XYZ file of N, CA, C and O in Angstrom:
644
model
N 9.407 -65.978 15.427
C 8.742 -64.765 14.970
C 7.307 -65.087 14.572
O 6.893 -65.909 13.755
N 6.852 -64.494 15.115
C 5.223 -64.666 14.387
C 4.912 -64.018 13.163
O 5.545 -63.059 12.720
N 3.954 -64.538 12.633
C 3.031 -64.357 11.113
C 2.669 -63.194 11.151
O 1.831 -62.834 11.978
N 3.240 -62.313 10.231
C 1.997 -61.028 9.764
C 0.706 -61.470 9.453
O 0.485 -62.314 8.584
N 0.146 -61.117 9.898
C -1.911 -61.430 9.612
C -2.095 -59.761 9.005
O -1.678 -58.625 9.229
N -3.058 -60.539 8.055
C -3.732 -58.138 7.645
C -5.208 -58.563 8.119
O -5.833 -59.623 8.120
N -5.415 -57.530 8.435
C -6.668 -57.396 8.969
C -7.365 -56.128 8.020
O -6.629 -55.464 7.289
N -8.654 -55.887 8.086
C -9.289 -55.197 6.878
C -10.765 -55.236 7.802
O -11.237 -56.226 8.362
N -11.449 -53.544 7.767
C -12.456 -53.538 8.413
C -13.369 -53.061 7.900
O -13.190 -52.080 7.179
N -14.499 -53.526 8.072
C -15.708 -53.110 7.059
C -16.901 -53.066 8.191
O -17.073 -53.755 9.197
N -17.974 -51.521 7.385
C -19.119 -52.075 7.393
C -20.362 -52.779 6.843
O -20.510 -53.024 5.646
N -21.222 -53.079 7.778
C -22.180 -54.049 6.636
C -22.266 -53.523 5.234
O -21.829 -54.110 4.245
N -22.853 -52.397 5.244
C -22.897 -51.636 3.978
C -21.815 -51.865 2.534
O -22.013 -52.176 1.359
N -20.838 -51.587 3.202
C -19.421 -51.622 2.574
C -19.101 -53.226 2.380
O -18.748 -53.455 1.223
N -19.125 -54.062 2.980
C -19.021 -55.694 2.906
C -19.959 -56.180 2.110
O -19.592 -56.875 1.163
N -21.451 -55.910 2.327
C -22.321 -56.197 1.065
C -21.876 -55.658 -0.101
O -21.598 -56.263 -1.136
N -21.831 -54.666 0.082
C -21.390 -53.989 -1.599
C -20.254 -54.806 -2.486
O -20.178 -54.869 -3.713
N -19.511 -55.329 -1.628
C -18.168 -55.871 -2.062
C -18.515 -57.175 -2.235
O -17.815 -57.838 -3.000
N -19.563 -57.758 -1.624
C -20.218 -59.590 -1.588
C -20.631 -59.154 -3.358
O -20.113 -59.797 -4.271
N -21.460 -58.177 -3.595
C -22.212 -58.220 -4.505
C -21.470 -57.902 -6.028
O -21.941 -58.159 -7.135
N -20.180 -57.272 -5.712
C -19.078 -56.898 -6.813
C -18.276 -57.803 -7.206
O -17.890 -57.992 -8.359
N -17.884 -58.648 -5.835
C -16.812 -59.804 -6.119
C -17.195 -60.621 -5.541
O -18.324 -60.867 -5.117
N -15.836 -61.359 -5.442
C -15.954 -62.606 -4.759
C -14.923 -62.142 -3.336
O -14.297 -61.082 -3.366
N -14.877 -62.779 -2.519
C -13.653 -62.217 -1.422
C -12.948 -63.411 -1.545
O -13.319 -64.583 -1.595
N -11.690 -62.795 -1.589
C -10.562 -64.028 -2.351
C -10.137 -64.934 -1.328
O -10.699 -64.830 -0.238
N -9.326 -65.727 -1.464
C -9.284 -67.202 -1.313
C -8.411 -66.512 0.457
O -8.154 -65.309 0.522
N -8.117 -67.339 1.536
C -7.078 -67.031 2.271
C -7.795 -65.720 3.145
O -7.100 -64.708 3.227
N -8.813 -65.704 3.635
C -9.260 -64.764 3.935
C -10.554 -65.376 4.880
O -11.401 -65.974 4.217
N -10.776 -65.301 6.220
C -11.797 -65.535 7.090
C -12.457 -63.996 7.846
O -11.756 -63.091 8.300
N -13.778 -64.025 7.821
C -14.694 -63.074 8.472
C -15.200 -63.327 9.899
O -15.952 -64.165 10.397
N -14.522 -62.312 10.351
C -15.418 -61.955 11.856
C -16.440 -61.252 11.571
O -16.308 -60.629 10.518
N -17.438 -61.106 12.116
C -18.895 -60.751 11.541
C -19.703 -60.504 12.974
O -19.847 -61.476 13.715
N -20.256 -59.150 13.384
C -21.461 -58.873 14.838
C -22.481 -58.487 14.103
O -22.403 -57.688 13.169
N -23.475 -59.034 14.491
C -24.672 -58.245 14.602
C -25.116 -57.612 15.966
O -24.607 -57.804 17.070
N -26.026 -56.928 15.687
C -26.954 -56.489 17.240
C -27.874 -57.847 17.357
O -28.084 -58.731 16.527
N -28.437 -57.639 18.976
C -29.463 -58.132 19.498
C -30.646 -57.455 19.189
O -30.546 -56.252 19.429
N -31.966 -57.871 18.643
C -33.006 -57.426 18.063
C -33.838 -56.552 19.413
O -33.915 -57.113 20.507
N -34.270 -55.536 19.264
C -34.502 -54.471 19.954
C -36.258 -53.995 19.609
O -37.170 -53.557 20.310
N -36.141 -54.284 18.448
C -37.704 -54.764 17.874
C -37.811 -55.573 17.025
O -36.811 -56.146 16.595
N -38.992 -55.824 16.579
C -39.040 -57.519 15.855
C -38.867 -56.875 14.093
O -39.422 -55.921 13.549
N -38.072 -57.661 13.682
C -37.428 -57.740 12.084
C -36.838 -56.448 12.009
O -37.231 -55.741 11.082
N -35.905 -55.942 12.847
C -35.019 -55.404 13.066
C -33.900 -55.224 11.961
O -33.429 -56.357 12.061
N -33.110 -54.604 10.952
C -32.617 -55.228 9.821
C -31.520 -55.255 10.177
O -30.755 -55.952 9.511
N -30.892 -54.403 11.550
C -29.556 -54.139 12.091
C -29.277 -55.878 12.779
O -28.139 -56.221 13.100
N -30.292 -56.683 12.901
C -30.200 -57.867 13.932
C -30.292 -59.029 13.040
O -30.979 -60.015 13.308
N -29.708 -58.920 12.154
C -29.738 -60.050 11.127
C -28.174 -60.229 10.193
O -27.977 -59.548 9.186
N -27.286 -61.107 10.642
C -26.252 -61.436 10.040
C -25.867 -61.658 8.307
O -26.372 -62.394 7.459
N -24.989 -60.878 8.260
C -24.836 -60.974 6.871
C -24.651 -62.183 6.259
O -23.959 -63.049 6.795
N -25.225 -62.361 5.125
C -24.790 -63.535 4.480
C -23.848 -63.784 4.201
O -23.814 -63.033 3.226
N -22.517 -64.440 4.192
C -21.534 -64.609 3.374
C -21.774 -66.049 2.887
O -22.629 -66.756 3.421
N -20.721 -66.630 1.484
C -20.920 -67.602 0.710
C -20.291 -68.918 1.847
O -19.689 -68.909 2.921
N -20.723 -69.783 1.088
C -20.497 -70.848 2.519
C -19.093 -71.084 2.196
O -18.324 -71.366 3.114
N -18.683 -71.002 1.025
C -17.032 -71.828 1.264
C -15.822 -70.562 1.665
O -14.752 -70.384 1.081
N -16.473 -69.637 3.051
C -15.585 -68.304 3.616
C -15.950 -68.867 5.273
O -16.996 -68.687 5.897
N -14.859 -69.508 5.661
C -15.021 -69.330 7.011
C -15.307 -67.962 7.745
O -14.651 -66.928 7.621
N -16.527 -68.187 8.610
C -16.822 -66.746 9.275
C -17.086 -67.326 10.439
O -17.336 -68.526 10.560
N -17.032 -66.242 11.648
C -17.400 -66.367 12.454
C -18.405 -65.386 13.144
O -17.871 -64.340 13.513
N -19.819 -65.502 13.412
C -20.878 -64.478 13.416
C -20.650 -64.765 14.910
O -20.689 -65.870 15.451
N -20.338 -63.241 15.635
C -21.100 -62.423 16.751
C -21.808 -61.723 16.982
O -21.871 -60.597 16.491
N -22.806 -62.357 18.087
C -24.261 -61.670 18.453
C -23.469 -60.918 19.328
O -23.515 -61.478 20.423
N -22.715 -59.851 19.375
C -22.491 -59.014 20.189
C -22.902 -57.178 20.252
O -22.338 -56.410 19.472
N -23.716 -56.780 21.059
C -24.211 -54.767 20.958
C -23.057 -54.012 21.127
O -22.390 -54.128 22.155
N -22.744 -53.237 20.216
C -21.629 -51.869 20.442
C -22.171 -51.482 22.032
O -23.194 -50.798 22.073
N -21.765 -51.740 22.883
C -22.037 -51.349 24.121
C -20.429 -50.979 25.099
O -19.454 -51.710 25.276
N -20.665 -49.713 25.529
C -19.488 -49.755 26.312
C -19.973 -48.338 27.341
O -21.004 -47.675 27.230
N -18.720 -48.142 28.457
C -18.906 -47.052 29.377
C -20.275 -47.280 30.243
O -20.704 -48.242 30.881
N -20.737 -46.048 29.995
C -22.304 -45.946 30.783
C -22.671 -46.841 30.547
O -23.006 -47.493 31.536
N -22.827 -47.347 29.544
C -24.256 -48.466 28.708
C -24.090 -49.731 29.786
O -24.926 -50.597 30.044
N -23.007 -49.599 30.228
C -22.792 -51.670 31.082
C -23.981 -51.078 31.863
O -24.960 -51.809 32.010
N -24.006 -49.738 32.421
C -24.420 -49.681 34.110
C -26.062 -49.161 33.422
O -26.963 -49.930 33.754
N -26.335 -48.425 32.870
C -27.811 -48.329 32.333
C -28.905 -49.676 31.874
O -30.117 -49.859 31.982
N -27.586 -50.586 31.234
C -28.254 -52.022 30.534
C -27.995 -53.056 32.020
O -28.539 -54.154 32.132
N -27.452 -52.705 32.647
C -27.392 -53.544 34.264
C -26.694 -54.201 34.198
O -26.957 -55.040 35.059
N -25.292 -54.638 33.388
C -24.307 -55.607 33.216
C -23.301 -54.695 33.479
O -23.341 -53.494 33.747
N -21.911 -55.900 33.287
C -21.093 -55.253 33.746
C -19.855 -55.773 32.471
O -20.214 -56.671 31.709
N -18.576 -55.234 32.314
C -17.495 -55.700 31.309
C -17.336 -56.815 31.339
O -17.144 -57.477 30.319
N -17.380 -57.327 32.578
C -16.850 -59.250 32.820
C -17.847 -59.910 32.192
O -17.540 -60.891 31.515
N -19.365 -59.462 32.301
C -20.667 -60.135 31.316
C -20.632 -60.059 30.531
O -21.214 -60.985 29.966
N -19.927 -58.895 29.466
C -20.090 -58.771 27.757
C -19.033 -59.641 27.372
O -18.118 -60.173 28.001
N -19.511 -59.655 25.762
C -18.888 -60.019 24.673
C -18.011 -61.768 25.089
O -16.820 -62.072 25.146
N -19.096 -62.455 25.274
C -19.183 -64.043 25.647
C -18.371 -64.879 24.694
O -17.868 -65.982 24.907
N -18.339 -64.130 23.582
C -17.617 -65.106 22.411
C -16.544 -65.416 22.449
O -16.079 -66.530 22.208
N -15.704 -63.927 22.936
C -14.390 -63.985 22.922
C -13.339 -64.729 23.037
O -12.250 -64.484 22.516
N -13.713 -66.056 23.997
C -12.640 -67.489 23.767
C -13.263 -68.069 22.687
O -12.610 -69.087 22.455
N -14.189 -67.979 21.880
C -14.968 -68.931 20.931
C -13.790 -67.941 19.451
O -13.113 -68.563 18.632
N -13.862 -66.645 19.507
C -13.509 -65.676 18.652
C -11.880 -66.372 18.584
O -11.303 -66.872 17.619
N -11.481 -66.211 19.794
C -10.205 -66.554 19.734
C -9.534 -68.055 19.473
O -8.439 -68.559 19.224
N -10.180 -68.232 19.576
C -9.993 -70.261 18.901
C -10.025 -70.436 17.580
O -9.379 -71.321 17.018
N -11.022 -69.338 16.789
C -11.492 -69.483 15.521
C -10.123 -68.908 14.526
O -9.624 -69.396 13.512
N -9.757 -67.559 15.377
C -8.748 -67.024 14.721
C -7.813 -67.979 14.449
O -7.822 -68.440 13.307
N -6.642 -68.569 15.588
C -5.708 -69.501 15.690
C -6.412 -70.345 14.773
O -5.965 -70.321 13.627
N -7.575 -71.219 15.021
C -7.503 -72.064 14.007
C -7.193 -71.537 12.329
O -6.286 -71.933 11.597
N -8.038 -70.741 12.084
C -7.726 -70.364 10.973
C -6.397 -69.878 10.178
O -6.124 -69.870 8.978
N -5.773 -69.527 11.186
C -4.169 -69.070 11.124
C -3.528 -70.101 10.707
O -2.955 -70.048 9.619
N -3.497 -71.282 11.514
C -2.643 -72.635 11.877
C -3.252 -73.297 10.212
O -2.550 -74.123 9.629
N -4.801 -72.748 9.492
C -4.776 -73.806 8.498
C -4.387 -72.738 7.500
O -5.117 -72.758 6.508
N -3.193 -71.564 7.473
C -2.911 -70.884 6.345
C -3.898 -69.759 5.933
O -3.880 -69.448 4.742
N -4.609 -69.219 6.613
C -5.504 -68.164 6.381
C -4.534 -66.822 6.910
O -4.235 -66.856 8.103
N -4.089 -65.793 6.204
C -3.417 -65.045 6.405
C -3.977 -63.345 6.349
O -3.330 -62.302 6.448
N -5.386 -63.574 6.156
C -6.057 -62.258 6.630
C -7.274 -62.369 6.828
O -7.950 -63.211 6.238
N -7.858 -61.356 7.881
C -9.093 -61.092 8.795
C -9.760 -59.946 8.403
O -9.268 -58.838 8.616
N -11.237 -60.148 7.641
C -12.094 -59.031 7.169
C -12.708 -58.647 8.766
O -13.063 -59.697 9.301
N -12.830 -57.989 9.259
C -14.146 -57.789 10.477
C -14.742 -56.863 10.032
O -14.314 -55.906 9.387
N -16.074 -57.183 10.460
C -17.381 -56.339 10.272
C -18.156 -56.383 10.866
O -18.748 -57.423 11.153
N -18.508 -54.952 11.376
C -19.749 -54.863 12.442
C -20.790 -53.659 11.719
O -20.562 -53.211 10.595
N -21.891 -53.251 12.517
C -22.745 -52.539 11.359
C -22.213 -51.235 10.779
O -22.605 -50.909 9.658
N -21.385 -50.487 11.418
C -20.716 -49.392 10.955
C -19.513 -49.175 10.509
O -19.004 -48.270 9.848
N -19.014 -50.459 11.120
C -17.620 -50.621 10.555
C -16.192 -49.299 11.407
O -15.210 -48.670 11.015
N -16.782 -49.457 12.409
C -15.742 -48.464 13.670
C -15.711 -48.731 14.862
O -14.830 -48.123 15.469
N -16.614 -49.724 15.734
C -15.830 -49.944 17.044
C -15.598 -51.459 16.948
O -14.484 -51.907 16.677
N -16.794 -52.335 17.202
C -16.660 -53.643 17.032
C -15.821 -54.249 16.075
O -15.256 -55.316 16.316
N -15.715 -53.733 15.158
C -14.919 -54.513 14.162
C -13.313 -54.036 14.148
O -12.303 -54.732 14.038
N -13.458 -52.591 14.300
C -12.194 -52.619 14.453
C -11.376 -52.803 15.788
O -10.150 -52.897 15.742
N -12.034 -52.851 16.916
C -11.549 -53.203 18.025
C -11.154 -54.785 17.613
O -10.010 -55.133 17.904
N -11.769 -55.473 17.149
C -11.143 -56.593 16.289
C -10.251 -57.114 15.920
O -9.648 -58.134 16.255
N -10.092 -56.076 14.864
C -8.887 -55.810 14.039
C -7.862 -55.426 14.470
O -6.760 -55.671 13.979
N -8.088 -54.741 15.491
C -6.950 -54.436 16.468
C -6.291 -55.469 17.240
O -5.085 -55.684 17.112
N -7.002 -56.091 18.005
C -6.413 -56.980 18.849
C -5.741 -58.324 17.913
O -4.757 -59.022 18.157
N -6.571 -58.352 16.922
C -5.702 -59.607 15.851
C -4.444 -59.104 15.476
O -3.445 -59.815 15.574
N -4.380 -57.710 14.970
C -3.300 -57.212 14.618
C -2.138 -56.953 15.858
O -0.917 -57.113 15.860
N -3.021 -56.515 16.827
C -1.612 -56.208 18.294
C -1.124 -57.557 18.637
O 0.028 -57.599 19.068
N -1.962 -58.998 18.500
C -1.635 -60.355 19.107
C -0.616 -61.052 17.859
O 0.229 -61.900 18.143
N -0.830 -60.573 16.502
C -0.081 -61.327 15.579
C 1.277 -60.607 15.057
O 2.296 -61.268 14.857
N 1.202 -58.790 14.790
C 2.433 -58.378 14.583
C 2.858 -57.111 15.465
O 3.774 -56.347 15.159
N 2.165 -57.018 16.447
C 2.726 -56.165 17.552
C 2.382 -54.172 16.876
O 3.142 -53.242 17.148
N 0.887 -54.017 15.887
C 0.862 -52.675 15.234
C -0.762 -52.553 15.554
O -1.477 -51.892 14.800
N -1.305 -53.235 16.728
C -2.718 -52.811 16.825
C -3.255 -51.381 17.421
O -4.362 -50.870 17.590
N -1.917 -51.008 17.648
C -2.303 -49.656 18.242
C -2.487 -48.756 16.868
O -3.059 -47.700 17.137
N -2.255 -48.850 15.885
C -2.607 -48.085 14.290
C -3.584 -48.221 14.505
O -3.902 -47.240 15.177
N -4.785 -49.134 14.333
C -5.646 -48.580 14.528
C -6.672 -47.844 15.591
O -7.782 -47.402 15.297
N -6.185 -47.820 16.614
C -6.855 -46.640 17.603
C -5.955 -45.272 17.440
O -6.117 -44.322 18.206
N -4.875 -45.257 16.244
C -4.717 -44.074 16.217
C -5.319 -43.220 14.935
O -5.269 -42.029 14.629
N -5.747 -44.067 14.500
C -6.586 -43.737 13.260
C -8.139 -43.345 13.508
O -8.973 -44.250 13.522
N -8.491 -42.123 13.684
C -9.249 -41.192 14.062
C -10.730 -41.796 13.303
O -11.727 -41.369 13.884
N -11.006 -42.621 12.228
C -11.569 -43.134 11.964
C -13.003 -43.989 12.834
O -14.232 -43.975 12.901
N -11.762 -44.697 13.395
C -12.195 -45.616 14.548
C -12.146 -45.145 15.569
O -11.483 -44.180 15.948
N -13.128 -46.048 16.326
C -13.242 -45.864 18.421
C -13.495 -47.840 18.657
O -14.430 -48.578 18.966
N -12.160 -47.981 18.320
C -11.912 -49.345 19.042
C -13.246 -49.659 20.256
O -13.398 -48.695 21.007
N -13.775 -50.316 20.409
C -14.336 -51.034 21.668
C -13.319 -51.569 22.767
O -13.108 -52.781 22.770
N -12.679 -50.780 23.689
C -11.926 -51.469 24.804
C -12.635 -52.022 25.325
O -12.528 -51.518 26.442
N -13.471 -52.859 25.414
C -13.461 -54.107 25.993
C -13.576 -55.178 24.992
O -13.062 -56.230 25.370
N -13.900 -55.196 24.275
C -13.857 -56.412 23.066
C -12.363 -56.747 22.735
O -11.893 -57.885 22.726
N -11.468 -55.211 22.377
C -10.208 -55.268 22.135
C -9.236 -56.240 23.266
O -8.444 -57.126 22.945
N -9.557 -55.790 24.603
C -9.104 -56.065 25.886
C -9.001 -57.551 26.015
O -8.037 -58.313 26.082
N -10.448 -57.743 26.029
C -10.811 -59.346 26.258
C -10.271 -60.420 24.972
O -9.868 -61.578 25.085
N -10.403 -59.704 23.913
C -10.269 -60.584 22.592
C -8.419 -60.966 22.551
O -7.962 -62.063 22.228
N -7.549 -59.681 22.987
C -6.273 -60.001 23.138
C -6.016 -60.839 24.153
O -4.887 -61.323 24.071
N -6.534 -61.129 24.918
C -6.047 -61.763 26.631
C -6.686 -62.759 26.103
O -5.914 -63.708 26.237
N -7.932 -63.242 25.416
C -8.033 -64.519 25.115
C -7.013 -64.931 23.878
O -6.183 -65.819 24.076
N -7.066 -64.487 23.026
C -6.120 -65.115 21.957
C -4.699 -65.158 22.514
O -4.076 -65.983 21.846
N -3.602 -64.393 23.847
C -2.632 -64.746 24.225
C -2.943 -65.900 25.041
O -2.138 -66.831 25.054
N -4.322 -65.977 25.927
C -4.541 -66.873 26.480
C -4.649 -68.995 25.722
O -4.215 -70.121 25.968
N -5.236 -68.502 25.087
C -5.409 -69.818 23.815
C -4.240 -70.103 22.835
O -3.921 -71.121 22.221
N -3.660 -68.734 22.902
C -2.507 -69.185 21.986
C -1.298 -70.427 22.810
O -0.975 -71.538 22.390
N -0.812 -69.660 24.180
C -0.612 -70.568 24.988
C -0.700 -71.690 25.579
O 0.280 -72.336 25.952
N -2.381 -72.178 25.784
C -2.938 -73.290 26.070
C -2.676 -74.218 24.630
O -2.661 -75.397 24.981
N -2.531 -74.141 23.598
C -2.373 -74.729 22.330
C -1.090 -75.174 22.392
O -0.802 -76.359 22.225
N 0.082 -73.915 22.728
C 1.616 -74.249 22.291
C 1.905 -75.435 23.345
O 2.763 -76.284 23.104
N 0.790 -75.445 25.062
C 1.389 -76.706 25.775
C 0.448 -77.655 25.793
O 0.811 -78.748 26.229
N -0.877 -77.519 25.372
C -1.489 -78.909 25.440
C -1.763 -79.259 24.126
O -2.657 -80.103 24.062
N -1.153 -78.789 22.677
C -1.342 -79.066 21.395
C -2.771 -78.655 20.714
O -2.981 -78.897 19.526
């Protein structure tokens, strides 16, 4: 049986506020996107700080999906590059006892929770809650790719250790 993982989604806004109130407790690793800078000192293109002893993992990845591949001239197979890097980080963090995932992207509704989703659909089989939660607009392709890599890596781990 696999591990319940909780997952918890924030935006920057909402994650600073909470850096600046508390502490984020022990057992707990951050997925973290920024944008790509679009003009210079951009404030959307600058990664949040978190304290150094919180494993995070920062993606330079753009809320981009649908039209946008074919307007920006890329395509789904070109975006969101991290995703075996994303998915290594998770497992690791899992395997050393980390039992929940903050994600945060700047608004705190596609990137992050497309996130949150796929951690949650790959670890207890309920990631579809959040695309039914009207809240959010999951990113299908982040979601897509991020699950197929973490089943993918999870696998490559269970046979080559």
């Amino acid at each position: 049986m696999k591990r319940q993982i909780k997952v918890k989604i924030f935006s920057r806004e909402s994650i600073e506020k909470m850096l600046q109130s508390s502490d984020i407790p022990k057992n707990v690793a951050v997925i973290s996107f920024y944008d790509t800078p679009m003009i210079e000192d951009d404030p959307y293109c600058v990664p949040v700080a978190y304290p150094k002893n919180i494993p995070v993992f920062y993606s330079q990845t753009d809320d981009i999906g649908g039209n946008d591949f074919e307007i920006r001239g890329m395509s789904a197979e070109i975006f969101f590059t991290d995703c075996d890097k994303m998915a290594k980080f998770v497992l690791e963090c899992v395997s050393k006892g980390i039992d929940t995932f903050y994600c945060q992207c700047e608004f705190g509704q596609s990137r992050s929770s497309a996130t949150a989703a796929a951690i949650a659909e790959f670890f207890n089989g309920n990631g579809i809650e959040i695309f039914a939660d009207y809240k959010y607009c999951p990113n299908q392709v982040i979601y897509n790719k991020l699950l197929n890599s973490l089943t993918t890596q999870n696998f490559l781990k269970q046979i080559y250790g």
